[in-house]
Coordinates of C-alpha atoms and ligand atoms in Angstrom, one line a residue:
M1 CA 3.3 -115.8 53.4
N2 CA 6.7 -114.1 52.9
Q3 CA 9.2 -116.9 53.5
K4 CA 12.3 -114.8 53.9
T5 CA 14.0 -114.3 57.3
T6 CA 15.2 -110.8 57.8
V7 CA 18.4 -110.3 59.7
I8 CA 18.1 -106.9 61.3
S9 CA 21.2 -104.9 60.8
K10 CA 23.3 -103.3 63.5
E11 CA 22.5 -99.9 62.1
A12 CA 18.8 -100.5 62.3
L13 CA 19.2 -101.5 65.9
R14 CA 21.4 -98.5 66.6
E15 CA 18.6 -96.3 65.3
Q16 CA 16.2 -97.9 67.8
Q17 CA 18.8 -97.1 70.6
E18 CA 18.8 -93.5 69.4
I19 CA 15.1 -93.4 69.6
C20 CA 15.3 -94.7 73.2
Q21 CA 17.5 -91.7 73.9
K22 CA 14.9 -89.3 72.4
I23 CA 12.2 -90.9 74.6
R24 CA 14.4 -90.2 77.6
E25 CA 14.7 -86.6 76.5
Y26 CA 10.9 -86.3 76.1
W27 CA 10.4 -87.3 79.7
N28 CA 13.4 -85.3 81.0
A29 CA 11.9 -82.2 79.5
R30 CA 8.8 -82.8 81.5
G31 CA 10.7 -83.6 84.7
I32 CA 9.0 -87.0 85.0
T33 CA 10.6 -90.4 85.6
P34 CA 8.1 -92.6 83.7
V35 CA 7.2 -96.2 84.8
A36 CA 6.2 -99.2 82.7
F37 CA 4.2 -102.3 83.3
V38 CA 4.8 -105.4 81.2
D39 CA 2.4 -108.3 81.6
T40 CA 3.2 -111.7 80.1
Y41 CA 0.9 -114.6 79.1
G42 CA 2.0 -118.0 77.9
C43 CA 5.3 -119.7 77.5
Q44 CA 8.9 -119.1 78.4
Q45 CA 9.6 -117.7 74.9
N46 CA 7.1 -115.0 75.8
E47 CA 8.8 -114.4 79.1
A48 CA 12.1 -114.1 77.3
D49 CA 10.5 -111.6 74.8
S50 CA 9.1 -109.6 77.7
E51 CA 12.6 -109.3 79.2
R52 CA 13.7 -107.7 75.9
I53 CA 10.7 -105.4 76.0
R54 CA 11.7 -104.4 79.6
G55 CA 15.3 -103.9 78.4
M56 CA 14.2 -101.5 75.7
L57 CA 12.0 -99.6 78.1
E58 CA 14.8 -99.3 80.7
D59 CA 17.0 -97.9 77.8
A60 CA 14.3 -95.4 77.1
G61 CA 14.4 -94.2 80.8
Y62 CA 11.4 -96.1 82.2
G63 CA 11.4 -97.6 85.7
L64 CA 9.5 -100.9 86.0
T65 CA 6.4 -101.4 88.1
N66 CA 4.2 -104.4 88.8
T67 CA 0.8 -102.8 88.4
E68 CA -1.1 -101.3 85.5
E69 CA -2.4 -98.5 87.9
G70 CA -0.6 -95.3 87.1
A71 CA 1.9 -96.8 84.6
D72 CA 2.9 -94.5 81.8
V73 CA 3.1 -97.4 79.4
I74 CA 1.5 -100.8 79.6
V75 CA 2.6 -103.7 77.4
I76 CA 0.5 -106.9 77.2
N77 CA 2.5 -109.7 75.7
T78 CA -0.1 -112.2 74.6
C79 CA -0.4 -116.0 73.9
A80 CA -2.5 -117.6 71.2
I81 CA -1.9 -121.3 72.0
R82 CA -5.4 -122.0 73.4
E83 CA -8.7 -120.1 73.3
H84 CA -8.8 -119.7 77.0
A85 CA -5.6 -117.6 77.0
E86 CA -7.0 -115.4 74.3
Q87 CA -10.2 -114.8 76.2
R88 CA -8.3 -113.8 79.3
V89 CA -6.3 -111.3 77.2
F90 CA -9.4 -109.7 75.7
G91 CA -11.0 -109.5 79.2
N92 CA -7.9 -107.9 80.8
V93 CA -7.2 -105.5 77.9
G94 CA -10.9 -104.4 78.0
A95 CA -10.6 -103.6 81.7
L96 CA -7.7 -101.2 81.0
V97 CA -10.2 -98.7 79.7
H98 CA -10.8 -97.7 83.3
T99 CA -7.1 -97.7 84.2
K100 CA -6.5 -95.3 81.3
R101 CA -9.3 -93.1 82.4
R102 CA -7.6 -92.6 85.7
H103 CA -4.3 -91.9 84.0
P104 CA -5.1 -90.3 80.6
G105 CA -1.5 -90.1 79.3
Q106 CA -1.1 -93.8 79.6
K107 CA 0.0 -95.6 76.4
I108 CA -1.2 -99.2 76.0
F109 CA 0.5 -101.7 73.7
V110 CA -0.6 -105.3 72.9
C111 CA 2.0 -107.6 71.3
G112 CA 3.0 -111.3 71.1
C113 CA 1.4 -114.3 69.4
M114 CA -2.2 -113.1 69.2
M115 CA -1.0 -110.1 67.1
G116 CA 0.3 -112.6 64.5
Q117 CA -3.3 -113.6 63.7
P118 CA -4.8 -111.0 61.3
E119 CA -8.4 -111.5 62.5
I120 CA -7.4 -111.1 66.2
A121 CA -5.2 -108.1 65.6
G122 CA -8.1 -106.7 63.5
K123 CA -10.5 -107.2 66.4
M124 CA -8.1 -105.5 68.8
K125 CA -7.6 -102.6 66.4
N126 CA -11.3 -102.1 65.7
S127 CA -13.0 -102.8 69.0
Y128 CA -10.4 -101.7 71.6
H129 CA -9.9 -98.0 70.8
H130 CA -8.1 -97.3 74.1
V131 CA -5.2 -99.5 72.9
D132 CA -2.5 -97.3 71.4
G133 CA -0.3 -99.8 69.6
L134 CA -0.1 -103.4 68.3
F135 CA 2.9 -105.3 67.2
S136 CA 3.6 -109.0 66.4
T137 CA 6.7 -110.9 67.6
H138 CA 8.5 -110.1 64.3
H139 CA 8.3 -106.4 65.1
L140 CA 9.4 -106.6 68.7
W141 CA 12.7 -104.9 68.0
E142 CA 10.9 -101.9 66.6
F143 CA 9.1 -101.2 69.8
P144 CA 11.1 -98.0 70.7
S145 CA 10.1 -96.3 67.4
L146 CA 6.4 -97.4 67.8
L147 CA 6.4 -96.0 71.4
Y148 CA 8.0 -92.8 70.3
K149 CA 5.5 -92.3 67.5
A150 CA 2.6 -92.9 69.8
L151 CA 4.0 -90.4 72.3
M152 CA 4.8 -87.7 69.7
T153 CA 1.7 -88.0 67.5
N154 CA -0.9 -89.3 70.0
K155 CA -2.0 -91.5 67.1
R156 CA -2.4 -95.3 67.2
V157 CA 0.4 -97.4 65.7
F158 CA 0.3 -100.8 64.2
A159 CA 3.1 -103.2 63.1
T160 CA 1.4 -106.6 62.6
E161 CA 2.1 -107.3 58.9
D162 CA 2.9 -110.9 58.1
S163 CA 6.5 -112.0 57.6
A164 CA 8.5 -115.2 58.1
G165 CA 10.3 -113.5 60.9
S166 CA 13.4 -111.6 61.8
I167 CA 16.5 -112.4 63.8
V168 CA 18.0 -109.7 65.9
E169 CA 21.2 -109.6 68.0
G170 CA 21.9 -107.0 70.6
I171 CA 18.5 -106.0 71.9
P172 CA 19.0 -105.0 75.6
V173 CA 17.6 -107.6 78.1
S174 CA 16.3 -106.7 81.5
R175 CA 16.3 -110.1 83.3
S176 CA 13.9 -110.4 86.2
N177 CA 16.2 -112.7 88.1
G178 CA 19.9 -112.8 88.8
L179 CA 20.0 -116.5 89.2
K180 CA 18.1 -118.1 86.2
A181 CA 18.2 -116.9 82.7
W182 CA 16.3 -117.8 79.5
V183 CA 18.4 -117.8 76.3
S184 CA 16.6 -118.3 72.9
V185 CA 18.7 -120.4 70.5
M186 CA 16.2 -120.2 67.7
Y187 CA 12.8 -118.7 66.9
G188 CA 9.7 -120.0 65.1
C189 CA 8.7 -123.5 64.1
N190 CA 8.4 -125.5 60.8
N191 CA 6.5 -128.5 62.1
F192 CA 2.9 -127.5 61.5
C193 CA 1.4 -129.9 64.0
S194 CA -2.2 -129.8 62.8
Y195 CA -3.6 -128.4 66.1
C196 CA -0.9 -125.7 66.6
I197 CA -1.0 -122.0 65.8
V198 CA 2.7 -121.3 66.6
P199 CA 4.1 -121.7 63.1
Y200 CA 1.6 -119.2 61.8
V201 CA 2.3 -116.6 64.5
R202 CA 6.0 -117.0 65.1
G203 CA 7.1 -117.8 61.5
R204 CA 9.7 -120.1 60.1
E205 CA 12.5 -121.7 62.1
R206 CA 15.6 -119.5 62.3
S207 CA 18.6 -120.2 64.4
R208 CA 20.9 -117.7 66.1
M209 CA 24.6 -118.1 65.2
P210 CA 26.3 -120.5 67.7
E211 CA 28.9 -117.9 68.6
D212 CA 26.2 -115.4 69.6
V213 CA 24.5 -118.0 71.8
I214 CA 27.7 -119.1 73.4
A215 CA 28.9 -115.6 74.1
E216 CA 25.6 -114.8 75.8
C217 CA 25.8 -117.9 77.9
R218 CA 29.4 -117.1 78.8
E219 CA 28.5 -113.6 79.9
L220 CA 25.6 -114.9 82.1
I221 CA 27.8 -117.5 83.8
E222 CA 30.5 -114.9 84.4
A223 CA 27.9 -112.6 85.9
G224 CA 27.0 -115.4 88.4
Y225 CA 23.9 -116.9 86.8
K226 CA 23.5 -120.5 88.0
E227 CA 20.9 -121.8 85.6
I228 CA 20.4 -121.2 81.9
T229 CA 17.5 -122.6 80.0
L230 CA 18.0 -122.7 76.2
L231 CA 14.7 -122.0 74.4
G232 CA 13.2 -122.9 71.1
Q233 CA 9.9 -124.3 69.9
N234 CA 11.9 -127.3 68.7
V235 CA 15.5 -127.1 69.8
N236 CA 16.4 -130.3 68.1
S237 CA 16.2 -128.7 64.7
Y238 CA 18.6 -126.0 65.7
G239 CA 21.1 -125.2 63.0
K240 CA 19.4 -126.9 60.1
D241 CA 18.7 -123.5 58.5
L242 CA 22.3 -122.2 59.1
E243 CA 23.8 -125.0 57.0
I244 CA 27.2 -124.7 58.8
G245 CA 27.2 -128.3 60.2
V246 CA 26.4 -127.4 63.8
D247 CA 23.4 -129.2 65.4
F248 CA 21.8 -128.7 68.8
S249 CA 24.0 -131.4 70.5
D250 CA 27.1 -129.6 69.2
L251 CA 25.9 -126.2 70.5
L252 CA 25.0 -127.8 73.9
A253 CA 28.4 -129.4 74.2
Q254 CA 30.2 -126.1 73.5
I255 CA 28.1 -124.3 76.1
A256 CA 28.6 -127.0 78.6
E257 CA 32.3 -126.6 78.3
I258 CA 32.2 -123.0 79.6
P259 CA 34.0 -123.1 83.1
G260 CA 31.8 -122.5 86.1
D261 CA 29.3 -123.8 88.6
Y262 CA 25.9 -123.8 86.7
L263 CA 23.3 -126.0 85.1
I264 CA 22.0 -125.9 81.6
R265 CA 18.4 -126.9 80.7
F266 CA 16.6 -126.7 77.4
M267 CA 13.1 -126.9 76.0
T268 CA 11.3 -128.1 73.9
S269 CA 12.5 -131.3 72.2
H270 CA 10.4 -132.7 69.4
P271 CA 10.6 -136.5 69.4
R272 CA 10.9 -136.3 65.6
D273 CA 14.4 -135.0 65.8
A274 CA 15.6 -136.2 69.2
S275 CA 18.6 -138.4 68.8
K276 CA 21.0 -140.7 70.7
K277 CA 23.7 -138.0 70.0
L278 CA 21.6 -135.6 72.1
F279 CA 21.2 -138.1 75.0
D280 CA 25.0 -139.0 74.9
T281 CA 25.9 -135.3 75.0
M282 CA 23.5 -134.7 78.0
A283 CA 25.1 -137.7 79.8
K284 CA 28.6 -136.6 79.1
Y285 CA 28.5 -133.1 80.8
P286 CA 27.8 -132.6 84.5
T287 CA 26.8 -129.0 83.7
I288 CA 23.8 -130.3 81.6
A289 CA 20.7 -131.1 83.8
K290 CA 19.5 -134.7 83.4
Q291 CA 16.1 -133.5 82.6
L292 CA 14.2 -133.9 79.3
H293 CA 10.9 -132.4 78.2
L294 CA 9.8 -134.6 75.4
P295 CA 6.1 -134.0 74.4
F296 CA 4.3 -137.1 73.1
Q297 CA 0.9 -135.4 72.7
S298 CA -1.0 -138.7 72.2
G299 CA -0.3 -142.4 72.8
N300 CA -2.3 -143.4 69.7
D301 CA -0.7 -143.8 66.3
R302 CA -3.7 -142.7 64.2
I303 CA -4.1 -139.6 66.3
L304 CA -0.3 -138.9 66.0
K305 CA -0.6 -139.1 62.3
E306 CA -3.6 -136.8 62.3
M307 CA -1.6 -134.4 64.5
N308 CA 1.2 -134.5 61.8
R309 CA 3.8 -135.4 64.5
H310 CA 6.0 -137.7 62.3
Y311 CA 6.6 -140.4 64.9
D312 CA 4.6 -143.3 66.3
S313 CA 4.3 -144.6 69.8
A314 CA 7.0 -147.3 69.1
K315 CA 9.5 -144.7 68.0
Y316 CA 8.7 -142.6 71.0
L317 CA 9.2 -145.4 73.4
E318 CA 12.5 -146.3 71.8
L319 CA 13.7 -142.8 72.3
V320 CA 12.7 -143.0 76.0
R321 CA 14.6 -146.3 76.3
Q322 CA 17.7 -144.7 74.7
A323 CA 17.5 -141.6 76.9
R324 CA 17.2 -143.7 80.1
E325 CA 20.0 -146.0 79.0
A326 CA 22.3 -143.0 78.6
M327 CA 21.0 -141.3 81.8
P328 CA 19.5 -143.7 84.4
D329 CA 18.4 -140.8 86.7
L330 CA 16.8 -138.9 83.9
V331 CA 13.7 -136.8 84.9
L332 CA 11.2 -137.0 82.1
T333 CA 8.3 -134.6 81.5
S334 CA 5.9 -134.2 78.6
D335 CA 2.9 -132.4 77.1
V336 CA -0.3 -134.3 76.2
I337 CA -3.5 -133.2 74.5
V338 CA -6.9 -135.0 75.2
G339 CA -9.9 -134.6 73.0
F340 CA -8.2 -134.1 69.7
P341 CA -10.9 -134.1 67.0
G342 CA -12.2 -137.6 66.5
E343 CA -10.3 -139.2 69.4
T344 CA -12.2 -142.3 70.4
E345 CA -12.4 -143.8 73.9
E346 CA -9.9 -146.6 72.8
E347 CA -7.5 -144.1 71.3
F348 CA -7.6 -142.1 74.6
E349 CA -6.9 -145.4 76.4
D350 CA -3.6 -145.6 74.4
T351 CA -2.6 -142.2 75.9
I352 CA -3.3 -143.5 79.4
K353 CA -1.2 -146.6 78.5
M354 CA 1.6 -144.4 77.4
I355 CA 1.8 -142.5 80.6
E356 CA 1.7 -145.7 82.6
T357 CA 4.4 -147.3 80.5
V358 CA 6.8 -144.3 80.5
G359 CA 6.1 -143.1 84.1
Y360 CA 6.7 -139.4 83.7
D361 CA 7.8 -137.3 86.6
A362 CA 5.4 -134.6 85.6
L363 CA 3.0 -133.9 82.7
F364 CA 1.5 -130.8 81.2
T365 CA -2.0 -131.8 80.3
F366 CA -4.3 -129.9 77.9
I367 CA -7.7 -130.2 76.5
Y368 CA -7.7 -129.7 72.7
S369 CA -8.6 -126.1 71.8
P370 CA -9.5 -125.4 68.1
R371 CA -7.3 -122.7 66.6
P372 CA -8.9 -121.0 63.6
G373 CA -6.6 -121.4 60.5
T374 CA -5.1 -124.7 61.6
P375 CA -6.0 -128.0 59.8
A376 CA -7.3 -129.7 63.0
A377 CA -9.9 -126.9 63.4
K378 CA -11.6 -128.1 60.3
M379 CA -11.8 -131.8 61.4
P380 CA -15.1 -133.2 62.6
D381 CA -15.2 -133.3 66.4
P382 CA -18.2 -135.2 67.6
T383 CA -16.9 -135.7 71.2
T384 CA -18.9 -133.6 73.8
K385 CA -17.2 -131.2 76.1
Q386 CA -18.3 -133.2 79.1
E387 CA -16.7 -136.3 77.7
K388 CA -13.4 -134.4 77.0
N389 CA -13.5 -133.1 80.6
R390 CA -14.0 -136.6 81.9
R391 CA -11.0 -137.9 79.9
F392 CA -9.0 -134.9 81.1
D393 CA -9.8 -135.7 84.8
R394 CA -9.0 -139.4 84.3
L395 CA -5.6 -138.4 82.8
C396 CA -4.8 -136.0 85.6
D397 CA -5.8 -138.6 88.3
T398 CA -3.5 -141.2 86.6
Q399 CA -0.6 -138.8 86.4
N400 CA -1.0 -137.6 89.9
R401 CA -0.8 -141.1 91.2
I402 CA 2.4 -141.7 89.1
S403 CA 3.9 -138.4 90.2
S404 CA 3.3 -139.3 93.9
E405 CA 4.9 -142.7 93.4
R406 CA 7.9 -141.2 91.7
H407 CA 8.3 -138.6 94.4
R408 CA 8.0 -141.2 97.1
A409 CA 11.2 -142.8 95.7
Y410 CA 13.1 -139.6 96.6
V411 CA 12.5 -140.0 100.3
G412 CA 15.7 -140.9 102.3
K413 CA 18.0 -139.9 99.5
S414 CA 20.2 -136.8 99.2
Y415 CA 20.2 -134.4 96.2
R416 CA 22.0 -131.3 95.1
V417 CA 19.6 -128.4 94.8
L418 CA 19.7 -124.8 93.6
V419 CA 18.0 -122.6 96.2
D420 CA 15.9 -120.1 94.3
G421 CA 13.7 -118.3 96.8
K422 CA 11.4 -118.4 99.8
D423 CA 7.8 -119.5 100.4
G424 CA 6.5 -118.6 103.9
D425 CA 9.3 -119.7 106.3
Q426 CA 10.7 -122.4 103.9
L427 CA 13.3 -122.0 101.3
T428 CA 12.4 -123.2 97.8
S429 CA 14.8 -125.1 95.6
R430 CA 15.0 -127.3 92.5
T431 CA 16.8 -130.6 92.0
E432 CA 18.9 -131.1 88.9
G433 CA 15.8 -132.8 87.4
G434 CA 13.7 -129.7 88.2
R435 CA 11.7 -131.1 91.1
L436 CA 10.6 -128.6 93.8
V437 CA 12.1 -129.1 97.2
R438 CA 11.2 -127.0 100.3
F439 CA 13.3 -127.0 103.4
A440 CA 14.2 -124.8 106.4
G441 CA 17.4 -122.8 106.1
S442 CA 18.9 -119.3 106.2
D443 CA 18.1 -116.7 103.5
E444 CA 21.8 -116.6 102.8
L445 CA 21.5 -119.9 100.9
I446 CA 19.3 -118.3 98.2
G447 CA 21.3 -118.3 95.0
Q448 CA 23.5 -121.2 96.0
F449 CA 23.7 -124.9 95.3
C450 CA 23.5 -127.1 98.4
T451 CA 22.7 -130.7 99.4
V452 CA 19.4 -131.7 101.0
R453 CA 18.1 -135.0 102.3
I454 CA 14.5 -135.7 101.3
T455 CA 12.3 -136.4 104.3
E456 CA 8.8 -136.3 102.8
S457 CA 7.0 -136.2 99.4
T458 CA 3.7 -135.0 98.0
T459 CA 2.3 -135.2 94.5
W460 CA 3.8 -131.9 93.4
S461 CA 6.8 -131.4 95.6
L462 CA 9.4 -132.7 98.0
I463 CA 10.3 -131.7 101.6
G464 CA 13.8 -131.9 102.8
A465 CA 16.4 -131.0 105.4
L466 CA 19.8 -129.4 104.8
E467 CA 22.7 -131.9 105.1
Ligands
5AD1 N1 -5.0 -127.2 72.0 C1 -4.5 -127.7 73.1 N2 -3.2 -127.8 73.4 C2 -2.3 -127.3 72.5 N3 -1.0 -127.3 72.6 C3 -0.6 -126.7 71.4 N4 -1.6 -126.3 70.7 C4 -2.7 -126.7 71.3 C5 -4.1 -126.7 71.1 N5 -4.6 -126.1 70.0 C6 -0.2 -127.8 73.6 C7 0.8 -128.9 73.1 C8 2.1 -128.2 73.1 C9 1.9 -127.3 74.3 C10 2.9 -126.2 74.4 O1 0.6 -126.8 74.2 O2 0.8 -130.0 74.0 O3 3.2 -129.1 73.3
SF4_2 FE1 3.4 -126.2 67.8 FE2 4.3 -128.6 66.9 FE3 5.8 -126.4 66.5 FE4 5.5 -127.4 69.0 S1 6.5 -128.5 67.3 S2 5.3 -125.2 68.4 S3 3.4 -128.2 68.9 S4 3.8 -126.8 65.6

């Protein structure tokens, strides 16, 4: 694998902007206002990438639509983290054959993490002939030239070669929401957890320069955004590659000092690099949400070692203690995998113990999915699918009970919430800790902070009344 990060030059990006202009002229000459449909699978990083794809499409004169039917270009941004996501992508891309038949000029692109796996990209190239172009995350910035080539030559275009990844400033972003924004602080991952495909498909860790991140946050806050989520596969290793003595806590503090009424969140924190400095920084600034997503993955030390996680359950619990000491109202969420190869019943019980001990507000639970090319995929895995499903159900039941208990403790108290939309005749909002609160109120409150008193709770959400 080529280990060098490429910083894409301003000139190279300007060239792409010029190509966008040429695409506009192409459509103008035909008297057509083209429309594009971008479909996203997977995590927030992919959502953020899709916002950049939409930004480039808008630059090229495309309007955005939310259906593949009749779209002039379709971009499917894929996820490779579990087999299930990949199967859905293959199924849905396959079905586009019919959509394209009804709209023959349609150009179909598939991009994202699946295109970082040579065998998967090969399968897409060889068996899905109605797909016009493929590109991996490293080549996202070149999308205008790929699209232009496909339009001009009617040939298929591919940009999926391996690389350690690029870093690009200045791609236009079309944000789907005027209230909440994603801001990537870094790309890639160096951790190589033994089950995970991400380091192979998103390349090595590379941090954006602090001044670029801070400037983007400042612009968003000045434009009226109320919530910014800083993104990275492992934000706590931010800055290591820059070697300028700025770590994630320093970056967070500088952003939190921007004047305005807003909240900053971030994800994901790897326990390996989470520190007291981070918790103290979170505690210090009212603009930083007291919410931490700290994946533990397993409560068993042997499994953690096999997962290559670089911490044990004692270290993890000590981090939780420190975090709660700094922020008594902290909302804590996590990711956990059941059925890792060779996980015994007793080892699984350690995971149950961990969630009982910590008492998470919410948990993202996954059944282990073998990813070809990762070390865990070669480990013996004698546990049956039924047994893994049983463990998964037990885990979910336990967490649901804990979530309900924690939610019940909200009842009777008042919280500041950010109103983000409507569901039926109720407004939807989020507490600082990210808990969903529904309440009755006027539409004018959407986009504003207000205070609600919690009157009822369920496993997944809270019900309140405006104060
Ligand atoms: N199987 C199941 N879950 C996985 N995750 C990552 N890789 C796998 C896999 N192969 C989970 C981890 C990670 C989250 C984003 O997805 O819990 O934190
Ligand atoms: Fe995957 Fe581990 Fe990196 Fe997270 S930290 S993206 S789980 S390799």
